[in-house]
PDB file of C-alpha atoms in Angstrom:
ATOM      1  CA  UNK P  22      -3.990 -15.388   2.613  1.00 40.00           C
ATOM      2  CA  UNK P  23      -7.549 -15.574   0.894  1.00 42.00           C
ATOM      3  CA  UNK P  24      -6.592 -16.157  -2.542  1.00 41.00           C
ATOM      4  CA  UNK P  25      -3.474 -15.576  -4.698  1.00 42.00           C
ATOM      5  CA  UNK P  26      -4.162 -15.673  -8.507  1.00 41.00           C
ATOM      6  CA  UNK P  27      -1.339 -15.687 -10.648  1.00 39.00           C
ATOM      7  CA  UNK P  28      -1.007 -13.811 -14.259  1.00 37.00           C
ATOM      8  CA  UNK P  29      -0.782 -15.954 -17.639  1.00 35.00           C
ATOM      9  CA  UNK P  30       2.555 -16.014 -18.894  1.00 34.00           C
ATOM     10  CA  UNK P  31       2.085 -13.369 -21.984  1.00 36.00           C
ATOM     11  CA  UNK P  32      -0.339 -11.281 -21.237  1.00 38.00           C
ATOM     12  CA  UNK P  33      -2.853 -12.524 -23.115  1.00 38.00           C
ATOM     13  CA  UNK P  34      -6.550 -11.960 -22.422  1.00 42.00           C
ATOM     14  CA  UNK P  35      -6.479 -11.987 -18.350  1.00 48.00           C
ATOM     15  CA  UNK P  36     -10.149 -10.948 -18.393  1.00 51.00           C
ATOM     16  CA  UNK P  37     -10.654 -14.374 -16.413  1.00 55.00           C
ATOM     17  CA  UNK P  38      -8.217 -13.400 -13.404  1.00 62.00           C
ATOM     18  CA  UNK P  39      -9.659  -9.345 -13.223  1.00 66.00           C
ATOM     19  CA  UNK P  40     -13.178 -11.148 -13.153  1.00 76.00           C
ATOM     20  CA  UNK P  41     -11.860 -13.498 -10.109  1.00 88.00           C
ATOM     21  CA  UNK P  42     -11.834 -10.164  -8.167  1.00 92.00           C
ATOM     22  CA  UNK P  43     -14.970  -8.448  -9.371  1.00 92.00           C
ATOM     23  CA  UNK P  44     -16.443 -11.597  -8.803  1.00 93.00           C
ATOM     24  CA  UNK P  45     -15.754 -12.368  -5.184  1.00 95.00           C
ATOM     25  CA  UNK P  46     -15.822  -8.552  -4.262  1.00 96.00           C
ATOM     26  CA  UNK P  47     -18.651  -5.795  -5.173  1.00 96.00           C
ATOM     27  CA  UNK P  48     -16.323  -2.135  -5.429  1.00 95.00           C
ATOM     28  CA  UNK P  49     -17.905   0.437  -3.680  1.00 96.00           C
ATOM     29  CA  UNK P  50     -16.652   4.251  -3.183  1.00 96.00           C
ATOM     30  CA  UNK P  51     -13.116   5.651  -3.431  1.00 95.00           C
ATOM     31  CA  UNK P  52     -11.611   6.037  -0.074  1.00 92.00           C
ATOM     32  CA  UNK P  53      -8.149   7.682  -1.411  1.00 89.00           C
ATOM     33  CA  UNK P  54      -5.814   8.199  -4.361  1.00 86.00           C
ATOM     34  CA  UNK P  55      -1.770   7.137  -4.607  1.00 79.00           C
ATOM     35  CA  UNK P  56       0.563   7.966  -7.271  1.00 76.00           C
ATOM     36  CA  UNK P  57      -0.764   5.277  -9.848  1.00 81.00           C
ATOM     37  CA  UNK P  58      -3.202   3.331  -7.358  1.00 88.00           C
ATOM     38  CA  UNK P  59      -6.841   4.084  -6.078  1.00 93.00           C
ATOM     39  CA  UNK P  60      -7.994   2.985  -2.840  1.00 95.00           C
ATOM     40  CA  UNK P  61     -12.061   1.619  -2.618  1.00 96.00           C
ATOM     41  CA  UNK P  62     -14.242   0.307   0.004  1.00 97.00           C
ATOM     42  CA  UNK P  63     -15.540  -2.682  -1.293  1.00 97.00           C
ATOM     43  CA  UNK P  64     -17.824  -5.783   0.295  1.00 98.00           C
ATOM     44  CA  UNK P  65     -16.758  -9.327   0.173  1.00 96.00           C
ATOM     45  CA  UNK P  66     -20.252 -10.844  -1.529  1.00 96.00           C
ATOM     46  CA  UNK P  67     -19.728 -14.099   0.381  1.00 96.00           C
ATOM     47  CA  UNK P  68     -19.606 -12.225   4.090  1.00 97.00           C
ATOM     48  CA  UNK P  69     -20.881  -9.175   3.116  1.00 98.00           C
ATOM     49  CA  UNK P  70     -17.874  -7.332   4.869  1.00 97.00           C
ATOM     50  CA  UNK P  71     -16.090  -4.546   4.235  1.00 97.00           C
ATOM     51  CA  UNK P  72     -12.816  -4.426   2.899  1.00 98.00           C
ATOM     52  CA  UNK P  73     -10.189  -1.655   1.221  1.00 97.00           C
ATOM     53  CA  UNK P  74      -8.983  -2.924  -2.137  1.00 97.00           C
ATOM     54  CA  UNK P  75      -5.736  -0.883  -3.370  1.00 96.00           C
ATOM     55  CA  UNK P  76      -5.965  -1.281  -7.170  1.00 94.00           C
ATOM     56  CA  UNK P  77      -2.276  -0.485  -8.697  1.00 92.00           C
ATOM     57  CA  UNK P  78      -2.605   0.426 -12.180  1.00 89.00           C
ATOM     58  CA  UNK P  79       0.164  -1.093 -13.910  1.00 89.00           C
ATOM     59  CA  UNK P  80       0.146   0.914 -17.346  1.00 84.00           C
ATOM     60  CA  UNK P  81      -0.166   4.371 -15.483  1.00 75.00           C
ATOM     61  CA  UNK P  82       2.890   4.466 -14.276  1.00 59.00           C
ATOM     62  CA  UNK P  83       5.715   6.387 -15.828  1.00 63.00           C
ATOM     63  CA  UNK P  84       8.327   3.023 -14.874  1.00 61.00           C
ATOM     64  CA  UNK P  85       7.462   0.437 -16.967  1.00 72.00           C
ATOM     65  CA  UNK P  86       4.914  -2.105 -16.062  1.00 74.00           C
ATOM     66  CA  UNK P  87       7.383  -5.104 -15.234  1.00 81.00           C
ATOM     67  CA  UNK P  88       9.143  -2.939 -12.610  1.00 85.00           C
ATOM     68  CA  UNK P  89       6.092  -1.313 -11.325  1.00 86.00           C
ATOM     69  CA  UNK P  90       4.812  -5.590 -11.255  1.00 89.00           C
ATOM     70  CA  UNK P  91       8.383  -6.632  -9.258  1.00 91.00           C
ATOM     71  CA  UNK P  92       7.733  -3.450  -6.668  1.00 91.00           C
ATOM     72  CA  UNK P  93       3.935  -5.027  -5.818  1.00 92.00           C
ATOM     73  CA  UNK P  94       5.977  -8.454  -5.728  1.00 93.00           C
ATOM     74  CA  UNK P  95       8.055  -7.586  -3.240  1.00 95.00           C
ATOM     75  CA  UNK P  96       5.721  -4.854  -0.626  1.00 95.00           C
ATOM     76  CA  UNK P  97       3.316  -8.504  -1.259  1.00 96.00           C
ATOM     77  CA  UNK P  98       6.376 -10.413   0.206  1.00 96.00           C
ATOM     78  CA  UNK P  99       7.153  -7.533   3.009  1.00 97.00           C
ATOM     79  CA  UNK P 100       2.972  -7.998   3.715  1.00 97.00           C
ATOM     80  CA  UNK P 101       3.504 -11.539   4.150  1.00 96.00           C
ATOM     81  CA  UNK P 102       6.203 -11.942   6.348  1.00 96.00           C
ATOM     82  CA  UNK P 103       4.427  -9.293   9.047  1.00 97.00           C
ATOM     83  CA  UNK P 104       0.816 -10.373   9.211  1.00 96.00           C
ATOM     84  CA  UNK P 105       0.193 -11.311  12.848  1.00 96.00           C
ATOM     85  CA  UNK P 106       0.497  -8.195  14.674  1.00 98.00           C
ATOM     86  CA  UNK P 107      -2.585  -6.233  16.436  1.00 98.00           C
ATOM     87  CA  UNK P 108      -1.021  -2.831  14.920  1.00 99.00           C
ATOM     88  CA  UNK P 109       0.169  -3.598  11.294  1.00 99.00           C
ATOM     89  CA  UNK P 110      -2.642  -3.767   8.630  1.00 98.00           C
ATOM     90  CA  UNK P 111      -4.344  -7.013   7.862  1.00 98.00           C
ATOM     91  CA  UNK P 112      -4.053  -8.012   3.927  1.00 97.00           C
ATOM     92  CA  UNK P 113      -7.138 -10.343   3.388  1.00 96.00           C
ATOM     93  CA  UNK P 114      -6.358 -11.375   0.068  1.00 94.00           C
ATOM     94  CA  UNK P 115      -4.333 -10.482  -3.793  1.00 95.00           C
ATOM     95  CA  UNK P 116      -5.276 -10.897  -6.968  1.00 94.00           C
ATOM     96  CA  UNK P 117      -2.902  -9.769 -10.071  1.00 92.00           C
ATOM     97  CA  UNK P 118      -3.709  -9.637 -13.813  1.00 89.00           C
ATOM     98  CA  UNK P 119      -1.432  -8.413 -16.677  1.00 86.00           C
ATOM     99  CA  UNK P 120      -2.863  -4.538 -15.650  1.00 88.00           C
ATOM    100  CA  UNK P 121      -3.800  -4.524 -12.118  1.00 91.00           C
ATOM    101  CA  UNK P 122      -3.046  -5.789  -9.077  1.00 93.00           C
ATOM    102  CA  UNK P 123      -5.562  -5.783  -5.959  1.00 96.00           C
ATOM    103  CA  UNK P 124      -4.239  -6.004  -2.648  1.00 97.00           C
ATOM    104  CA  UNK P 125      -7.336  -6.371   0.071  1.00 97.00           C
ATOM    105  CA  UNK P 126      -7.099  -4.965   3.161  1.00 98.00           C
ATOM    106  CA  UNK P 127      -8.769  -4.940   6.634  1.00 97.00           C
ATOM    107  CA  UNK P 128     -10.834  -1.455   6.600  1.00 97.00           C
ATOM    108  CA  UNK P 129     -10.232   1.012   8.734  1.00 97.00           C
ATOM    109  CA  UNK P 130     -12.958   3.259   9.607  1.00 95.00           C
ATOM    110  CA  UNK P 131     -11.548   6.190  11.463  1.00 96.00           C
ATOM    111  CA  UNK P 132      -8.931   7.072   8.789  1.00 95.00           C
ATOM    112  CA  UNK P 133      -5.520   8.335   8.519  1.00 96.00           C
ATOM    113  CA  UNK P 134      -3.814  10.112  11.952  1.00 98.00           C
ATOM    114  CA  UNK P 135      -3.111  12.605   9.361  1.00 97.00           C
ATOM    115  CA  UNK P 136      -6.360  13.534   8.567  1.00 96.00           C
ATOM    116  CA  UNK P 137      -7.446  13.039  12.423  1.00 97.00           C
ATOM    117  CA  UNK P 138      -4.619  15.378  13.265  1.00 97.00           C
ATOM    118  CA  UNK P 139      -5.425  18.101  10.281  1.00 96.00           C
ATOM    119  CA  UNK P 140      -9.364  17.928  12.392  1.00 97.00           C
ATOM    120  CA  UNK P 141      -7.817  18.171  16.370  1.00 97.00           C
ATOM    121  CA  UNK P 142      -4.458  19.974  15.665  1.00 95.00           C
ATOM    122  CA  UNK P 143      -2.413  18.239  18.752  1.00 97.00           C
ATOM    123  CA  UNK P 144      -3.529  14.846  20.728  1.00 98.00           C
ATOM    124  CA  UNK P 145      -3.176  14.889  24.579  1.00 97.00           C
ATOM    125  CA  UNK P 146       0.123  13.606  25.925  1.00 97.00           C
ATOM    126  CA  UNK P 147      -1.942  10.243  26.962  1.00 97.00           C
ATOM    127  CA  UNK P 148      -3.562   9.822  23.593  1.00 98.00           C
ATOM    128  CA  UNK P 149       0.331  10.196  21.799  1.00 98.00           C
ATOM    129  CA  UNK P 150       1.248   7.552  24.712  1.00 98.00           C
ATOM    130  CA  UNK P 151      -1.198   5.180  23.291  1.00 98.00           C
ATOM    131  CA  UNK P 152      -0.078   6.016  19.754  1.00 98.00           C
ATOM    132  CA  UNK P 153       3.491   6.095  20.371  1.00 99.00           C
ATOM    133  CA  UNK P 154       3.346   2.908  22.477  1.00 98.00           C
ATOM    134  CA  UNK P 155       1.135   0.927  19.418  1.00 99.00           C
ATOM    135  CA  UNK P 156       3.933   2.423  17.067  1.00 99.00           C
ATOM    136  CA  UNK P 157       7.141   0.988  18.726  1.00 99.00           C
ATOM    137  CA  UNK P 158       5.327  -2.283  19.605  1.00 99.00           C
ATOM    138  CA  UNK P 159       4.154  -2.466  15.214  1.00 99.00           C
ATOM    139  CA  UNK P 160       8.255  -1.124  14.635  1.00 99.00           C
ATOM    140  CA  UNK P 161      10.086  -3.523  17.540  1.00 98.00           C
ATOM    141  CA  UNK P 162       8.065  -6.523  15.350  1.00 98.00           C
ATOM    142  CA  UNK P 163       8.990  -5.261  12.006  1.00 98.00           C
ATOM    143  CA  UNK P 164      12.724  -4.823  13.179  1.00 98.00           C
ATOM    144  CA  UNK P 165      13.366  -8.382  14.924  1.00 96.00           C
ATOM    145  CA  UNK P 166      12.478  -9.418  11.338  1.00 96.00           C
ATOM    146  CA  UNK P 167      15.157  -7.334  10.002  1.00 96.00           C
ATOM    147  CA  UNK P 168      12.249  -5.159   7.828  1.00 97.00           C
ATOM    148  CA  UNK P 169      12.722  -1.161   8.078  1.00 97.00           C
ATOM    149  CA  UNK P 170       9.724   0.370   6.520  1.00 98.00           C
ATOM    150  CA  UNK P 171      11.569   3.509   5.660  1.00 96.00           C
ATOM    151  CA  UNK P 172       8.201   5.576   5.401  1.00 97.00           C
ATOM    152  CA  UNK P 173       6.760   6.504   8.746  1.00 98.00           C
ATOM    153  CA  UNK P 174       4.486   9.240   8.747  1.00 98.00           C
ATOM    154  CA  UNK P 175       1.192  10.037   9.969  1.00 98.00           C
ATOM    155  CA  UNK P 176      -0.119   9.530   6.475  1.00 95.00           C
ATOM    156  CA  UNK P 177       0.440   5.787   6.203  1.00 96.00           C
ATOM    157  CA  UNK P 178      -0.765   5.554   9.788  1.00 98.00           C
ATOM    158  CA  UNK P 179      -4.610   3.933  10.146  1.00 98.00           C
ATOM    159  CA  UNK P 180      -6.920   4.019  12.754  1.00 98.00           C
ATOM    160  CA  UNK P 181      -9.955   1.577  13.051  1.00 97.00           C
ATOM    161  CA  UNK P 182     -13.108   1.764  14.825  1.00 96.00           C
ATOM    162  CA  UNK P 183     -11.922   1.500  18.385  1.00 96.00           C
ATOM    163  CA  UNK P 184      -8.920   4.358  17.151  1.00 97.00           C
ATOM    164  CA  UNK P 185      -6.183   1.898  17.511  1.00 98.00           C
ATOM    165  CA  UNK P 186      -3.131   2.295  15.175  1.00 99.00           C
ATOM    166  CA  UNK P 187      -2.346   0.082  11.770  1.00 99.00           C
ATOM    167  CA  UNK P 188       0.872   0.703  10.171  1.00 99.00           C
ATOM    168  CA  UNK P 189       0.368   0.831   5.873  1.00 97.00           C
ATOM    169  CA  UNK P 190       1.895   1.736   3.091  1.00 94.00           C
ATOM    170  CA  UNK P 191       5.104  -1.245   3.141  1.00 96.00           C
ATOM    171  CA  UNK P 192       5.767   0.434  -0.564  1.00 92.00           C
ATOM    172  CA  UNK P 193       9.377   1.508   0.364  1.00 95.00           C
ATOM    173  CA  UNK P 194      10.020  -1.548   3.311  1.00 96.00           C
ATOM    174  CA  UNK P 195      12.640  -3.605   2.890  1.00 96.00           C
ATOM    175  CA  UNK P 196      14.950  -5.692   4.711  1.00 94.00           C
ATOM    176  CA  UNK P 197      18.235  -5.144   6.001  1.00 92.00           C
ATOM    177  CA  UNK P 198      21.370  -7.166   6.636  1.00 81.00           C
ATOM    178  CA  UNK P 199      22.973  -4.813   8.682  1.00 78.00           C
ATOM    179  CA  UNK P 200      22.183  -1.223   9.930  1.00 75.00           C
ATOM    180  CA  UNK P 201      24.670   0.394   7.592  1.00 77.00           C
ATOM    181  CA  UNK P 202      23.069  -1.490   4.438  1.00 83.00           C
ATOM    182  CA  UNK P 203      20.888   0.842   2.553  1.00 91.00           C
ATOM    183  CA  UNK P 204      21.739   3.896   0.680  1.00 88.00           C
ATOM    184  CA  UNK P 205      18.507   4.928  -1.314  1.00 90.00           C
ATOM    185  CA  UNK P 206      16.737   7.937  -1.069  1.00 91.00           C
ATOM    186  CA  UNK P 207      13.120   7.207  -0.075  1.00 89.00           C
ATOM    187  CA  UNK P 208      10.923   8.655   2.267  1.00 88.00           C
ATOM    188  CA  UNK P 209       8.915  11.858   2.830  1.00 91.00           C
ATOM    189  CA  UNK P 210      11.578  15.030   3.065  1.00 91.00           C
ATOM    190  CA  UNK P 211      10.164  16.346   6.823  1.00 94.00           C
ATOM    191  CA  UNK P 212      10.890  12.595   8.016  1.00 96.00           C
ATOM    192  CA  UNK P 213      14.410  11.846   6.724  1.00 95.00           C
ATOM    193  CA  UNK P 214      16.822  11.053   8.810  1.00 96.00           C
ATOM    194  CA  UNK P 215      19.942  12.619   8.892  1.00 94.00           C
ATOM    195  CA  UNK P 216      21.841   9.496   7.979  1.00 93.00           C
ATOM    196  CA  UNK P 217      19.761   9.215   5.122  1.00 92.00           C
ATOM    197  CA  UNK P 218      20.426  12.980   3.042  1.00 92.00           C
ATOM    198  CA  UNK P 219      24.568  12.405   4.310  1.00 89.00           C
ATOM    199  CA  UNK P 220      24.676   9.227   2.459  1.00 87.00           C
ATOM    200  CA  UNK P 221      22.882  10.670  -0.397  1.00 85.00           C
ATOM    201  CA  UNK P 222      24.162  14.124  -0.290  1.00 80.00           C
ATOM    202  CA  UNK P 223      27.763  13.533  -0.407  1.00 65.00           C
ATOM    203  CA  UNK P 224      30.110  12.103  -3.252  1.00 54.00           C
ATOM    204  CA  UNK P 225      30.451   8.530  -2.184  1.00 50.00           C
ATOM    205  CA  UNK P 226      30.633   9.176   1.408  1.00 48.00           C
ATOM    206  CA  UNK P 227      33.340  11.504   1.195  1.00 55.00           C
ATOM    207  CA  UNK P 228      34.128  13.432   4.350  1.00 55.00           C
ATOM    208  CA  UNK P 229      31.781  11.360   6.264  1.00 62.00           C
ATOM    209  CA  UNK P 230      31.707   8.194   8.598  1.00 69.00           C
ATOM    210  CA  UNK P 231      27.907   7.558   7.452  1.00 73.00           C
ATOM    211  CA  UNK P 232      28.288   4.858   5.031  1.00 78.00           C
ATOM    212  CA  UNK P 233      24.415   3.635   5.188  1.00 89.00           C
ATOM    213  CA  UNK P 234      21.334   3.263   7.173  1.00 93.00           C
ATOM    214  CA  UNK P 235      19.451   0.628   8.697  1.00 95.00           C
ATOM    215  CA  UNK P 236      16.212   0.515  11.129  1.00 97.00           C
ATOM    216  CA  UNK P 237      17.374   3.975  12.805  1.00 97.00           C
ATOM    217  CA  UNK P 238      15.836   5.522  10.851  1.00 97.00           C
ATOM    218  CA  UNK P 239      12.109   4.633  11.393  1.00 98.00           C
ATOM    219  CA  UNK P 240      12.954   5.490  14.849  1.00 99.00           C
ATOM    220  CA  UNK P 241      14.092   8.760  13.978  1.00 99.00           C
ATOM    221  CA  UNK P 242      10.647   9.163  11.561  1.00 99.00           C
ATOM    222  CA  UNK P 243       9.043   7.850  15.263  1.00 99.00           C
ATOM    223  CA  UNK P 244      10.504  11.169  17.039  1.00 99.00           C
ATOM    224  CA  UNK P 245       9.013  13.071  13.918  1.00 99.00           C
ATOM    225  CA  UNK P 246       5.597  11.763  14.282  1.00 99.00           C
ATOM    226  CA  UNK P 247       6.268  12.142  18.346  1.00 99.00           C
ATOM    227  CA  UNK P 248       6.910  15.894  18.398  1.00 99.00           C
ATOM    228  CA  UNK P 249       3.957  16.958  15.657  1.00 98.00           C
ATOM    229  CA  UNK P 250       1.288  15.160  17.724  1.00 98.00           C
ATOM    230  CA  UNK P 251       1.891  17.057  20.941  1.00 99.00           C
ATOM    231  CA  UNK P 252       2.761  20.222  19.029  1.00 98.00           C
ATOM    232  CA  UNK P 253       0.844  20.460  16.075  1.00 97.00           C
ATOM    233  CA  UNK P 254       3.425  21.286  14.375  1.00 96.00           C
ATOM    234  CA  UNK P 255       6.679  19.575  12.595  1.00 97.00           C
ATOM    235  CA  UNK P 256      10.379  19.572  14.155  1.00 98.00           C
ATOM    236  CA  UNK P 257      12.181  20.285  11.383  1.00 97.00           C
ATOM    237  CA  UNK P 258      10.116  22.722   8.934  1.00 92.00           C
ATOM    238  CA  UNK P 259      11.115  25.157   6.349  1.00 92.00           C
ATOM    239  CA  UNK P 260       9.923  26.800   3.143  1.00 92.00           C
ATOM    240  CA  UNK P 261      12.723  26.628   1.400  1.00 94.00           C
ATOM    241  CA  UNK P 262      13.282  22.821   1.669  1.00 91.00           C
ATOM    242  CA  UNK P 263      17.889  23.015   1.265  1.00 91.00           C
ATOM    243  CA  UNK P 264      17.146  25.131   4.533  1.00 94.00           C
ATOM    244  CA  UNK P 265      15.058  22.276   5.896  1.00 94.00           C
ATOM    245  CA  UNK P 266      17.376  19.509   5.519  1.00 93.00           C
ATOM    246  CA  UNK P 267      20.131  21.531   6.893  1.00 94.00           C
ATOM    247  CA  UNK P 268      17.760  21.976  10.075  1.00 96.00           C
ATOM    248  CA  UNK P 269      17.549  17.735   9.682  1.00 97.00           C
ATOM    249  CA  UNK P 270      21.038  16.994   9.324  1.00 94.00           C
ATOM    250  CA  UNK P 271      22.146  19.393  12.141  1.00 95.00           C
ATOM    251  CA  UNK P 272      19.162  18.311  14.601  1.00 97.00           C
ATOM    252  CA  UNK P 273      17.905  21.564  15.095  1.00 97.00           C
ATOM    253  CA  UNK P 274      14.857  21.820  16.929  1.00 98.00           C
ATOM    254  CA  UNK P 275      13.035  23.176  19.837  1.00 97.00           C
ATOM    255  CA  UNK P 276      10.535  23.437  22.692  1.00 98.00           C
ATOM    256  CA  UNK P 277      10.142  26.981  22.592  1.00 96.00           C
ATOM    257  CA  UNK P 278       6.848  27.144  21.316  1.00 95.00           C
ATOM    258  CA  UNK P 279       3.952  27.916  24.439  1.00 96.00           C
ATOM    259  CA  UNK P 280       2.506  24.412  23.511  1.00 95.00           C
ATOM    260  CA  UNK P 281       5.352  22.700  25.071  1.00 98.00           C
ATOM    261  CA  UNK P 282       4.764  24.514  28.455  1.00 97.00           C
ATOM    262  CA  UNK P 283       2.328  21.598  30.155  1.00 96.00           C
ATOM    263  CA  UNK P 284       3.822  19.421  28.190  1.00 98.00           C
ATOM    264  CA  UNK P 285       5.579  16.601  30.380  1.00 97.00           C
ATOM    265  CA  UNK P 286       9.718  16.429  30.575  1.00 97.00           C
ATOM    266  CA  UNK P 287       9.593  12.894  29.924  1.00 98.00           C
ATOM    267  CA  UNK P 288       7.636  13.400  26.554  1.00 98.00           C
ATOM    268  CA  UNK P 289      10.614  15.835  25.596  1.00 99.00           C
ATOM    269  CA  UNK P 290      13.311  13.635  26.946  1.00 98.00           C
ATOM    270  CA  UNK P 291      11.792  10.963  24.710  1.00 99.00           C
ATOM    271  CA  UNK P 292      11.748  13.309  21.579  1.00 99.00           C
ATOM    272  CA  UNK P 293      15.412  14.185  22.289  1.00 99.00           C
ATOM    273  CA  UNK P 294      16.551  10.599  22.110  1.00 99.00           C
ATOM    274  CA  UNK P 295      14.747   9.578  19.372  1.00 99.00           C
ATOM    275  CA  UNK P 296      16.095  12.805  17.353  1.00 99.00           C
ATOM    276  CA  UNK P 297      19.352  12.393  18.036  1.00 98.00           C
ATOM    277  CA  UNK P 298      21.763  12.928  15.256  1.00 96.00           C
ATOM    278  CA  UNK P 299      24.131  10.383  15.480  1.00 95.00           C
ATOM    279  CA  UNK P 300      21.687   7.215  14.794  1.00 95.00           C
ATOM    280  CA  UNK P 301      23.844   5.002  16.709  1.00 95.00           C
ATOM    281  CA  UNK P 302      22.762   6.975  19.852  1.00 97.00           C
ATOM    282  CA  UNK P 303      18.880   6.414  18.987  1.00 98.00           C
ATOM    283  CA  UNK P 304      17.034   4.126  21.431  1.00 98.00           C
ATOM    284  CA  UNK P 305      15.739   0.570  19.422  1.00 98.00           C
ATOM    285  CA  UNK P 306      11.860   0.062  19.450  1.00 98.00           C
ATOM    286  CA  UNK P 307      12.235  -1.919  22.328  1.00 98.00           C
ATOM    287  CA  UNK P 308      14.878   0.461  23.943  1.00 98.00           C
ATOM    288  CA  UNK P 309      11.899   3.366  23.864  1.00 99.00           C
ATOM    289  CA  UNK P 310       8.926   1.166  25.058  1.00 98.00           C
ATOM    290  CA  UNK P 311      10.787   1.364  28.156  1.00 97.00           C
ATOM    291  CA  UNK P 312      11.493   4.994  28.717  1.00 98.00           C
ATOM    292  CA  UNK P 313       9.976   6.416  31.461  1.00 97.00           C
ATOM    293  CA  UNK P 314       7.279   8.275  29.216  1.00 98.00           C
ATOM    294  CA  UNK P 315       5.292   4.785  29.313  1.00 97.00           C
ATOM    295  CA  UNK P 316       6.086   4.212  32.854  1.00 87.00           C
ATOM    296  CA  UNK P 317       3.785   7.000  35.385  1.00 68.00           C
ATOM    297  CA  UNK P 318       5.782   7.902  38.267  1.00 62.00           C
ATOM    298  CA  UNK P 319       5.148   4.769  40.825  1.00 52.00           C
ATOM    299  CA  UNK P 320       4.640   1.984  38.218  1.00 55.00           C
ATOM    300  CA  UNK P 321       7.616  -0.028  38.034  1.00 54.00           C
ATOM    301  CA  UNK P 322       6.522  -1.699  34.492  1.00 55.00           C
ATOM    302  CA  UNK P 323       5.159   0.246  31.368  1.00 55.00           C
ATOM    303  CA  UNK P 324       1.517   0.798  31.638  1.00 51.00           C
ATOM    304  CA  UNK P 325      -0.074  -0.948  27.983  1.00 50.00           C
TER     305      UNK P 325
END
């Protein structure tokens, strides 16, 4: 990484470490907002290159600061350990001072695939083959390194200027030991995983075998993601939300909607495996690269 710059011990005046940033990078317009962090475009003055600095505000967030400090510790460590692959976002450099932290990231022109899908509606069943196929490849990396990221959505999904895919936001990521490790509630509610609401929705695990989750359940998020590109729509959607999460936890979805007419069997097949209840029944990343979705009738390999 660029440059790390540690925070005196004590706060103390850490006008010298905020001025490391400001010095090496010029801040240009906001590009989005988080919960307590802003993302701008700004231009290394060395390069002249563009960059996206997330700026975490430490003091404007309702935890205290020292928590909301050991959460930016730890999505730095997730960063670290999966730089290297062509579909995860590139961190360029971090800089902390007793207020902010900066994390620098590779730019991405094209935006989120949320805000791509808001403009088309529904992407072609070759264009959600190149997504999907970007997405397992980013999540079969992450998962041989025993990281879930526990937040896949088309939000925290990036495109750059030739509209290939980086996976963001490693705010919730975390590794796992086993696939029945984790118990928190985190995520977005139309991409939670049925595992996930049974371990949190029942007294200790009561009248349940679900005892926790593990990398299932970006898979799951995967089948999410799958179904509202082709469709335009969400699988499991509901006003009232209790009504929602029922849908989730039962697997209740369908094709019935005329969009799914031309769309191909194989797409569906692949939606129907990746939304299966039971999470043990999922496909891995690598599992689902090789479903027949990604391999046209005749080709005996999947096409990348």
């Amino acid at each position: 990484l660029a440059m790390t710059i540690g925070y005196p011990n004590g706060a103390g005046d850490d006008s010298g470490n905020t001025n490391q940033f400001y010095s090496q990078y010029e801040p240009k317009e906001v590009l989005g907002h988080g919960l307590s962090s802003v993302v701008r475009k700004c231009v290394e003055k060395s390069t002249k290159k563009e960059f996206a600095v997330k700026v975490i505000d430490l003091n404007n967030l309702d935890a205290n600061s020292e928590d909301a400090r050991a959460d930016a510790m730890k999505e730095l460590e997730v960063l670290r350990k999966v730089q290297g692959h062509p579909n995860i976002i590139l961190l360029h450099g971090y800089f902390e001072t007793a207020a902010y932290v900066f994390f620098v990231f590779e730019i991405c022109p094209n935006g989120e695939l949320f805000e791509h899908l808001n403009k088309v509606v529904r992407l072609s069943e070759k264009r959600t083959r190149a997504v999907m196929q970007q997405l397992l490849d980013a999540l079969q990396f992450l998962h041989r390194r025993s990281i879930v990221h526990r937040d896949i959505k088309a939000e925290n999904i990036l495109l750059d200027e030739a509209m290939n895919i980086k996976l963001t936001d490693f705010g919730f990521a975390t590794e796992v030991e086993d696939d029945e490790s984790l118990t928190d509630l985190c995520g977005t509610p139309s991409y939670l995983s049925p595992e996930i609401l049974i371990v949190n929705m029942y007294e200790r695990y009561e009248r349940t075998s679900v005892h926790g989750y593990g990398r299932a359940v970006d898979m799951w998020a995967s089948g999410v993601l799958m179904y509202t590109m082709l469709s335009g729509s969400p699988p499991f959607w509901h006003r009232k939300q209790m009504t929602m999460l029922r849908l989730i936890m039962e697997g209740r979805f369908s094709f019935d909607s005329p969009e799914w007419e031309e769309i191909s069997d194989a797409a569906k097949d692949l939606i129907r495996r990746l939304l299966r209840v039971d999470s043990k029944q999922r496909p891995t990343a690598a599992e689902a690269l090789q479903h027949q979705f990604f391999c046209p009738a005749g080709a005996s390999t999947p096409v990348v």
